[in-house]
């Protein structure tokens, strides 16, 4: 018979961190798949962008852009996996990938590609994760939020 007792790591993972991680798994995972699909099927993707967008410069898009965004989504997903396992370096990787995902459209496509909605959600998620991972030791192996008093 299989032992179904949760591991100590699972018992110590805060519910808020689980919720953030599950939402990030979905967002970064889908982002990776969709960006890579857009890069692989670029011509069809460009048709969809032109049909459903008011953006005037779809010619600035390229398969490389979509693959770079997909790669950043994968790095973000890797950070989420590390945070799920209570590793601080996951927070650092996630934050760096999300920052690059904010900057790449602006740098590649211009200021018109900036999205305040994406910025707000990115800041909310990074702040949420920061609650669990900021101020932890360099090893990042102890429980998130340890050393903090619950108010």
JSON list of C-alpha atoms in Angstrom, two decimals:
[
{"chain": "A", "resi": 1, "resn": "UNK", "atom": "CA", "xyz": [0.00, 0.00, 0.00]},
{"chain": "A", "resi": 2, "resn": "UNK", "atom": "CA", "xyz": [1.23, 3.47, -0.88]},
{"chain": "A", "resi": 3, "resn": "UNK", "atom": "CA", "xyz": [2.02, 5.98, 1.84]},
{"chain": "A", "resi": 4, "resn": "UNK", "atom": "CA", "xyz": [-0.09, 9.08, 1.23]},
{"chain": "A", "resi": 5, "resn": "UNK", "atom": "CA", "xyz": [1.44, 11.16, 4.00]},
{"chain": "A", "resi": 6, "resn": "UNK", "atom": "CA", "xyz": [2.45, 14.57, 2.61]},
{"chain": "A", "resi": 7, "resn": "UNK", "atom": "CA", "xyz": [6.15, 15.28, 2.59]},
{"chain": "A", "resi": 8, "resn": "UNK", "atom": "CA", "xyz": [7.41, 17.91, 5.03]},
{"chain": "A", "resi": 9, "resn": "UNK", "atom": "CA", "xyz": [7.84, 20.38, 2.15]},
{"chain": "A", "resi": 10, "resn": "UNK", "atom": "CA", "xyz": [4.19, 20.03, 1.19]},
{"chain": "A", "resi": 11, "resn": "UNK", "atom": "CA", "xyz": [3.05, 20.58, 4.76]},
{"chain": "A", "resi": 12, "resn": "UNK", "atom": "CA", "xyz": [5.08, 23.79, 5.02]},
{"chain": "A", "resi": 13, "resn": "UNK", "atom": "CA", "xyz": [3.99, 25.40, 1.75]},
{"chain": "A", "resi": 14, "resn": "UNK", "atom": "CA", "xyz": [1.65, 28.30, 2.55]},
{"chain": "A", "resi": 15, "resn": "UNK", "atom": "CA", "xyz": [-1.74, 28.25, 0.80]},
{"chain": "A", "resi": 16, "resn": "UNK", "atom": "CA", "xyz": [-1.13, 31.70, -0.70]},
{"chain": "A", "resi": 17, "resn": "UNK", "atom": "CA", "xyz": [2.08, 30.49, -2.30]},
{"chain": "A", "resi": 18, "resn": "UNK", "atom": "CA", "xyz": [0.24, 27.46, -3.68]},
{"chain": "A", "resi": 19, "resn": "UNK", "atom": "CA", "xyz": [-2.44, 29.69, -5.20]},
{"chain": "A", "resi": 20, "resn": "UNK", "atom": "CA", "xyz": [0.11, 32.03, -6.81]},
{"chain": "A", "resi": 21, "resn": "UNK", "atom": "CA", "xyz": [2.11, 29.08, -8.10]},
{"chain": "A", "resi": 22, "resn": "UNK", "atom": "CA", "xyz": [-0.88, 27.34, -9.66]},
{"chain": "A", "resi": 23, "resn": "UNK", "atom": "CA", "xyz": [-1.95, 30.53, -11.43]},
{"chain": "A", "resi": 24, "resn": "UNK", "atom": "CA", "xyz": [1.63, 31.08, -12.61]},
{"chain": "A", "resi": 25, "resn": "UNK", "atom": "CA", "xyz": [1.90, 27.46, -13.83]},
{"chain": "A", "resi": 26, "resn": "UNK", "atom": "CA", "xyz": [-1.15, 28.10, -15.98]},
{"chain": "A", "resi": 27, "resn": "UNK", "atom": "CA", "xyz": [-0.06, 31.52, -17.25]},
{"chain": "A", "resi": 28, "resn": "UNK", "atom": "CA", "xyz": [3.58, 30.72, -17.97]},
{"chain": "A", "resi": 29, "resn": "UNK", "atom": "CA", "xyz": [2.80, 27.26, -19.30]},
{"chain": "A", "resi": 30, "resn": "UNK", "atom": "CA", "xyz": [0.16, 28.53, -21.71]},
{"chain": "A", "resi": 31, "resn": "UNK", "atom": "CA", "xyz": [2.39, 31.46, -22.63]},
{"chain": "A", "resi": 32, "resn": "UNK", "atom": "CA", "xyz": [5.20, 29.07, -23.52]},
{"chain": "A", "resi": 33, "resn": "UNK", "atom": "CA", "xyz": [2.94, 26.89, -25.66]},
{"chain": "A", "resi": 34, "resn": "UNK", "atom": "CA", "xyz": [1.17, 29.77, -27.43]},
{"chain": "A", "resi": 35, "resn": "UNK", "atom": "CA", "xyz": [4.30, 31.81, -28.13]},
{"chain": "A", "resi": 36, "resn": "UNK", "atom": "CA", "xyz": [6.09, 28.75, -29.53]},
{"chain": "A", "resi": 37, "resn": "UNK", "atom": "CA", "xyz": [3.04, 27.88, -31.64]},
{"chain": "A", "resi": 38, "resn": "UNK", "atom": "CA", "xyz": [2.95, 31.47, -32.92]},
{"chain": "A", "resi": 39, "resn": "UNK", "atom": "CA", "xyz": [6.63, 31.19, -33.88]},
{"chain": "A", "resi": 40, "resn": "UNK", "atom": "CA", "xyz": [6.15, 27.83, -35.61]},
{"chain": "A", "resi": 41, "resn": "UNK", "atom": "CA", "xyz": [3.01, 28.92, -37.47]},
{"chain": "A", "resi": 42, "resn": "UNK", "atom": "CA", "xyz": [4.12, 32.50, -37.98]},
{"chain": "A", "resi": 43, "resn": "UNK", "atom": "CA", "xyz": [2.22, 33.30, -41.17]},
{"chain": "A", "resi": 44, "resn": "UNK", "atom": "CA", "xyz": [-1.11, 32.19, -39.67]},
{"chain": "A", "resi": 45, "resn": "UNK", "atom": "CA", "xyz": [-0.28, 34.02, -36.42]},
{"chain": "A", "resi": 46, "resn": "UNK", "atom": "CA", "xyz": [0.41, 37.21, -38.35]},
{"chain": "A", "resi": 47, "resn": "UNK", "atom": "CA", "xyz": [-2.98, 36.90, -40.08]},
{"chain": "A", "resi": 48, "resn": "UNK", "atom": "CA", "xyz": [-4.68, 36.57, -36.69]},
{"chain": "A", "resi": 49, "resn": "UNK", "atom": "CA", "xyz": [-2.81, 39.60, -35.32]},
{"chain": "A", "resi": 50, "resn": "UNK", "atom": "CA", "xyz": [-3.77, 41.68, -38.36]},
{"chain": "A", "resi": 51, "resn": "UNK", "atom": "CA", "xyz": [-7.42, 40.56, -38.16]},
{"chain": "A", "resi": 52, "resn": "UNK", "atom": "CA", "xyz": [-7.96, 41.08, -34.42]},
{"chain": "A", "resi": 53, "resn": "UNK", "atom": "CA", "xyz": [-5.64, 43.95, -33.61]},
{"chain": "A", "resi": 54, "resn": "UNK", "atom": "CA", "xyz": [-5.77, 47.68, -34.12]},
{"chain": "A", "resi": 55, "resn": "UNK", "atom": "CA", "xyz": [-1.97, 47.72, -34.10]},
{"chain": "A", "resi": 56, "resn": "UNK", "atom": "CA", "xyz": [-0.50, 49.35, -37.22]},
{"chain": "A", "resi": 57, "resn": "UNK", "atom": "CA", "xyz": [2.88, 47.61, -37.39]},
{"chain": "A", "resi": 58, "resn": "UNK", "atom": "CA", "xyz": [2.50, 43.80, -37.45]},
{"chain": "A", "resi": 59, "resn": "UNK", "atom": "CA", "xyz": [5.49, 43.73, -39.83]},
{"chain": "A", "resi": 60, "resn": "UNK", "atom": "CA", "xyz": [7.75, 44.28, -36.81]},
{"chain": "A", "resi": 61, "resn": "UNK", "atom": "CA", "xyz": [6.84, 40.80, -35.56]},
{"chain": "A", "resi": 62, "resn": "UNK", "atom": "CA", "xyz": [9.00, 37.82, -36.46]},
{"chain": "A", "resi": 63, "resn": "UNK", "atom": "CA", "xyz": [9.23, 34.18, -35.47]},
{"chain": "A", "resi": 64, "resn": "UNK", "atom": "CA", "xyz": [12.30, 35.07, -33.38]},
{"chain": "A", "resi": 65, "resn": "UNK", "atom": "CA", "xyz": [10.21, 37.50, -31.30]},
{"chain": "A", "resi": 66, "resn": "UNK", "atom": "CA", "xyz": [7.68, 34.78, -30.52]},
{"chain": "A", "resi": 67, "resn": "UNK", "atom": "CA", "xyz": [10.39, 32.23, -29.69]},
{"chain": "A", "resi": 68, "resn": "UNK", "atom": "CA", "xyz": [12.12, 34.73, -27.38]},
{"chain": "A", "resi": 69, "resn": "UNK", "atom": "CA", "xyz": [8.82, 35.38, -25.59]},
{"chain": "A", "resi": 70, "resn": "UNK", "atom": "CA", "xyz": [8.28, 31.61, -25.38]},
{"chain": "A", "resi": 71, "resn": "UNK", "atom": "CA", "xyz": [11.76, 31.14, -23.92]},
{"chain": "A", "resi": 72, "resn": "UNK", "atom": "CA", "xyz": [11.10, 33.82, -21.32]},
{"chain": "A", "resi": 73, "resn": "UNK", "atom": "CA", "xyz": [7.82, 32.09, -20.47]},
{"chain": "A", "resi": 74, "resn": "UNK", "atom": "CA", "xyz": [9.76, 28.84, -19.98]},
{"chain": "A", "resi": 75, "resn": "UNK", "atom": "CA", "xyz": [12.25, 30.59, -17.68]},
{"chain": "A", "resi": 76, "resn": "UNK", "atom": "CA", "xyz": [9.33, 32.02, -15.75]},
{"chain": "A", "resi": 77, "resn": "UNK", "atom": "CA", "xyz": [7.82, 28.54, -15.47]},
{"chain": "A", "resi": 78, "resn": "UNK", "atom": "CA", "xyz": [11.15, 27.16, -14.23]},
{"chain": "A", "resi": 79, "resn": "UNK", "atom": "CA", "xyz": [11.16, 29.85, -11.54]},
{"chain": "A", "resi": 80, "resn": "UNK", "atom": "CA", "xyz": [7.66, 28.85, -10.49]},
{"chain": "A", "resi": 81, "resn": "UNK", "atom": "CA", "xyz": [8.72, 25.20, -10.19]},
{"chain": "A", "resi": 82, "resn": "UNK", "atom": "CA", "xyz": [11.63, 26.23, -7.96]},
{"chain": "A", "resi": 83, "resn": "UNK", "atom": "CA", "xyz": [9.35, 28.41, -5.82]},
{"chain": "A", "resi": 84, "resn": "UNK", "atom": "CA", "xyz": [6.88, 25.51, -5.55]},
{"chain": "A", "resi": 85, "resn": "UNK", "atom": "CA", "xyz": [9.80, 23.61, -4.03]},
{"chain": "A", "resi": 86, "resn": "UNK", "atom": "CA", "xyz": [10.45, 26.58, -1.70]},
{"chain": "A", "resi": 87, "resn": "UNK", "atom": "CA", "xyz": [13.65, 27.76, -3.40]},
{"chain": "A", "resi": 88, "resn": "UNK", "atom": "CA", "xyz": [14.44, 31.47, -3.28]},
{"chain": "A", "resi": 89, "resn": "UNK", "atom": "CA", "xyz": [16.38, 31.32, -6.55]},
{"chain": "A", "resi": 90, "resn": "UNK", "atom": "CA", "xyz": [13.03, 30.52, -8.20]},
{"chain": "A", "resi": 91, "resn": "UNK", "atom": "CA", "xyz": [11.78, 33.94, -7.11]},
{"chain": "A", "resi": 92, "resn": "UNK", "atom": "CA", "xyz": [14.86, 35.57, -8.61]},
{"chain": "A", "resi": 93, "resn": "UNK", "atom": "CA", "xyz": [14.52, 33.63, -11.89]},
{"chain": "A", "resi": 94, "resn": "UNK", "atom": "CA", "xyz": [10.77, 34.32, -12.09]},
{"chain": "A", "resi": 95, "resn": "UNK", "atom": "CA", "xyz": [11.25, 38.03, -11.41]},
{"chain": "A", "resi": 96, "resn": "UNK", "atom": "CA", "xyz": [14.03, 38.35, -14.00]},
{"chain": "A", "resi": 97, "resn": "UNK", "atom": "CA", "xyz": [11.99, 36.47, -16.64]},
{"chain": "A", "resi": 98, "resn": "UNK", "atom": "CA", "xyz": [8.87, 38.53, -15.97]},
{"chain": "A", "resi": 99, "resn": "UNK", "atom": "CA", "xyz": [10.86, 41.77, -16.14]},
{"chain": "A", "resi": 100, "resn": "UNK", "atom": "CA", "xyz": [12.32, 40.68, -19.48]},
{"chain": "A", "resi": 101, "resn": "UNK", "atom": "CA", "xyz": [8.82, 39.73, -20.70]},
{"chain": "A", "resi": 102, "resn": "UNK", "atom": "CA", "xyz": [7.72, 43.28, -19.88]},
{"chain": "A", "resi": 103, "resn": "UNK", "atom": "CA", "xyz": [10.72, 44.88, -21.57]},
{"chain": "A", "resi": 104, "resn": "UNK", "atom": "CA", "xyz": [11.01, 42.80, -24.76]},
{"chain": "A", "resi": 105, "resn": "UNK", "atom": "CA", "xyz": [7.80, 44.01, -26.47]},
{"chain": "A", "resi": 106, "resn": "UNK", "atom": "CA", "xyz": [8.66, 47.61, -25.65]},
{"chain": "A", "resi": 107, "resn": "UNK", "atom": "CA", "xyz": [12.24, 47.24, -26.94]},
{"chain": "A", "resi": 108, "resn": "UNK", "atom": "CA", "xyz": [11.34, 45.15, -30.02]},
{"chain": "A", "resi": 109, "resn": "UNK", "atom": "CA", "xyz": [8.06, 46.77, -31.06]},
{"chain": "A", "resi": 110, "resn": "UNK", "atom": "CA", "xyz": [8.21, 50.23, -29.52]},
{"chain": "A", "resi": 111, "resn": "UNK", "atom": "CA", "xyz": [6.37, 52.09, -26.79]},
{"chain": "A", "resi": 112, "resn": "UNK", "atom": "CA", "xyz": [2.99, 51.28, -28.35]},
{"chain": "A", "resi": 113, "resn": "UNK", "atom": "CA", "xyz": [3.45, 47.65, -27.28]},
{"chain": "A", "resi": 114, "resn": "UNK", "atom": "CA", "xyz": [3.52, 48.58, -23.59]},
{"chain": "A", "resi": 115, "resn": "UNK", "atom": "CA", "xyz": [0.60, 47.15, -21.64]},
{"chain": "A", "resi": 116, "resn": "UNK", "atom": "CA", "xyz": [-0.35, 48.65, -18.30]},
{"chain": "A", "resi": 117, "resn": "UNK", "atom": "CA", "xyz": [-2.56, 45.63, -17.57]},
{"chain": "A", "resi": 118, "resn": "UNK", "atom": "CA", "xyz": [0.40, 43.26, -17.97]},
{"chain": "A", "resi": 119, "resn": "UNK", "atom": "CA", "xyz": [2.48, 45.56, -15.77]},
{"chain": "A", "resi": 120, "resn": "UNK", "atom": "CA", "xyz": [-0.14, 45.55, -13.01]},
{"chain": "A", "resi": 121, "resn": "UNK", "atom": "CA", "xyz": [-0.51, 41.76, -12.99]},
{"chain": "A", "resi": 122, "resn": "UNK", "atom": "CA", "xyz": [3.26, 41.28, -13.09]},
{"chain": "A", "resi": 123, "resn": "UNK", "atom": "CA", "xyz": [3.70, 43.60, -10.13]},
{"chain": "A", "resi": 124, "resn": "UNK", "atom": "CA", "xyz": [0.92, 41.86, -8.19]},
{"chain": "A", "resi": 125, "resn": "UNK", "atom": "CA", "xyz": [2.45, 38.42, -8.71]},
{"chain": "A", "resi": 126, "resn": "UNK", "atom": "CA", "xyz": [6.03, 39.54, -7.98]},
{"chain": "A", "resi": 127, "resn": "UNK", "atom": "CA", "xyz": [4.83, 41.31, -4.82]},
{"chain": "A", "resi": 128, "resn": "UNK", "atom": "CA", "xyz": [2.86, 38.22, -3.81]},
{"chain": "A", "resi": 129, "resn": "UNK", "atom": "CA", "xyz": [5.89, 35.99, -4.24]},
{"chain": "A", "resi": 130, "resn": "UNK", "atom": "CA", "xyz": [8.12, 38.55, -2.51]},
{"chain": "A", "resi": 131, "resn": "UNK", "atom": "CA", "xyz": [5.97, 38.14, 0.59]},
{"chain": "A", "resi": 132, "resn": "UNK", "atom": "CA", "xyz": [7.20, 34.56, 0.83]},
{"chain": "A", "resi": 133, "resn": "UNK", "atom": "CA", "xyz": [10.76, 34.82, -0.42]},
{"chain": "A", "resi": 134, "resn": "UNK", "atom": "CA", "xyz": [12.27, 38.21, 0.46]},
{"chain": "A", "resi": 135, "resn": "UNK", "atom": "CA", "xyz": [14.55, 38.27, 3.47]},
{"chain": "A", "resi": 136, "resn": "UNK", "atom": "CA", "xyz": [15.28, 34.53, 3.34]},
{"chain": "A", "resi": 137, "resn": "UNK", "atom": "CA", "xyz": [18.78, 33.20, 3.72]},
{"chain": "A", "resi": 138, "resn": "UNK", "atom": "CA", "xyz": [21.07, 32.72, 0.76]},
{"chain": "A", "resi": 139, "resn": "UNK", "atom": "CA", "xyz": [20.37, 28.97, 0.63]},
{"chain": "A", "resi": 140, "resn": "UNK", "atom": "CA", "xyz": [16.63, 29.51, 0.27]},
{"chain": "A", "resi": 141, "resn": "UNK", "atom": "CA", "xyz": [15.93, 26.13, 1.83]},
{"chain": "A", "resi": 142, "resn": "UNK", "atom": "CA", "xyz": [13.85, 27.09, 4.81]},
{"chain": "A", "resi": 143, "resn": "UNK", "atom": "CA", "xyz": [10.15, 27.78, 5.05]},
{"chain": "A", "resi": 144, "resn": "UNK", "atom": "CA", "xyz": [8.83, 30.92, 3.34]},
{"chain": "A", "resi": 145, "resn": "UNK", "atom": "CA", "xyz": [7.89, 33.68, 5.72]},
{"chain": "A", "resi": 146, "resn": "UNK", "atom": "CA", "xyz": [9.93, 32.21, 8.56]},
{"chain": "A", "resi": 147, "resn": "UNK", "atom": "CA", "xyz": [11.12, 34.77, 10.99]},
{"chain": "A", "resi": 148, "resn": "UNK", "atom": "CA", "xyz": [8.07, 36.91, 10.31]},
{"chain": "A", "resi": 149, "resn": "UNK", "atom": "CA", "xyz": [5.33, 37.42, 12.81]},
{"chain": "A", "resi": 150, "resn": "UNK", "atom": "CA", "xyz": [1.77, 36.93, 11.65]},
{"chain": "A", "resi": 151, "resn": "UNK", "atom": "CA", "xyz": [-0.24, 40.08, 12.21]}
]
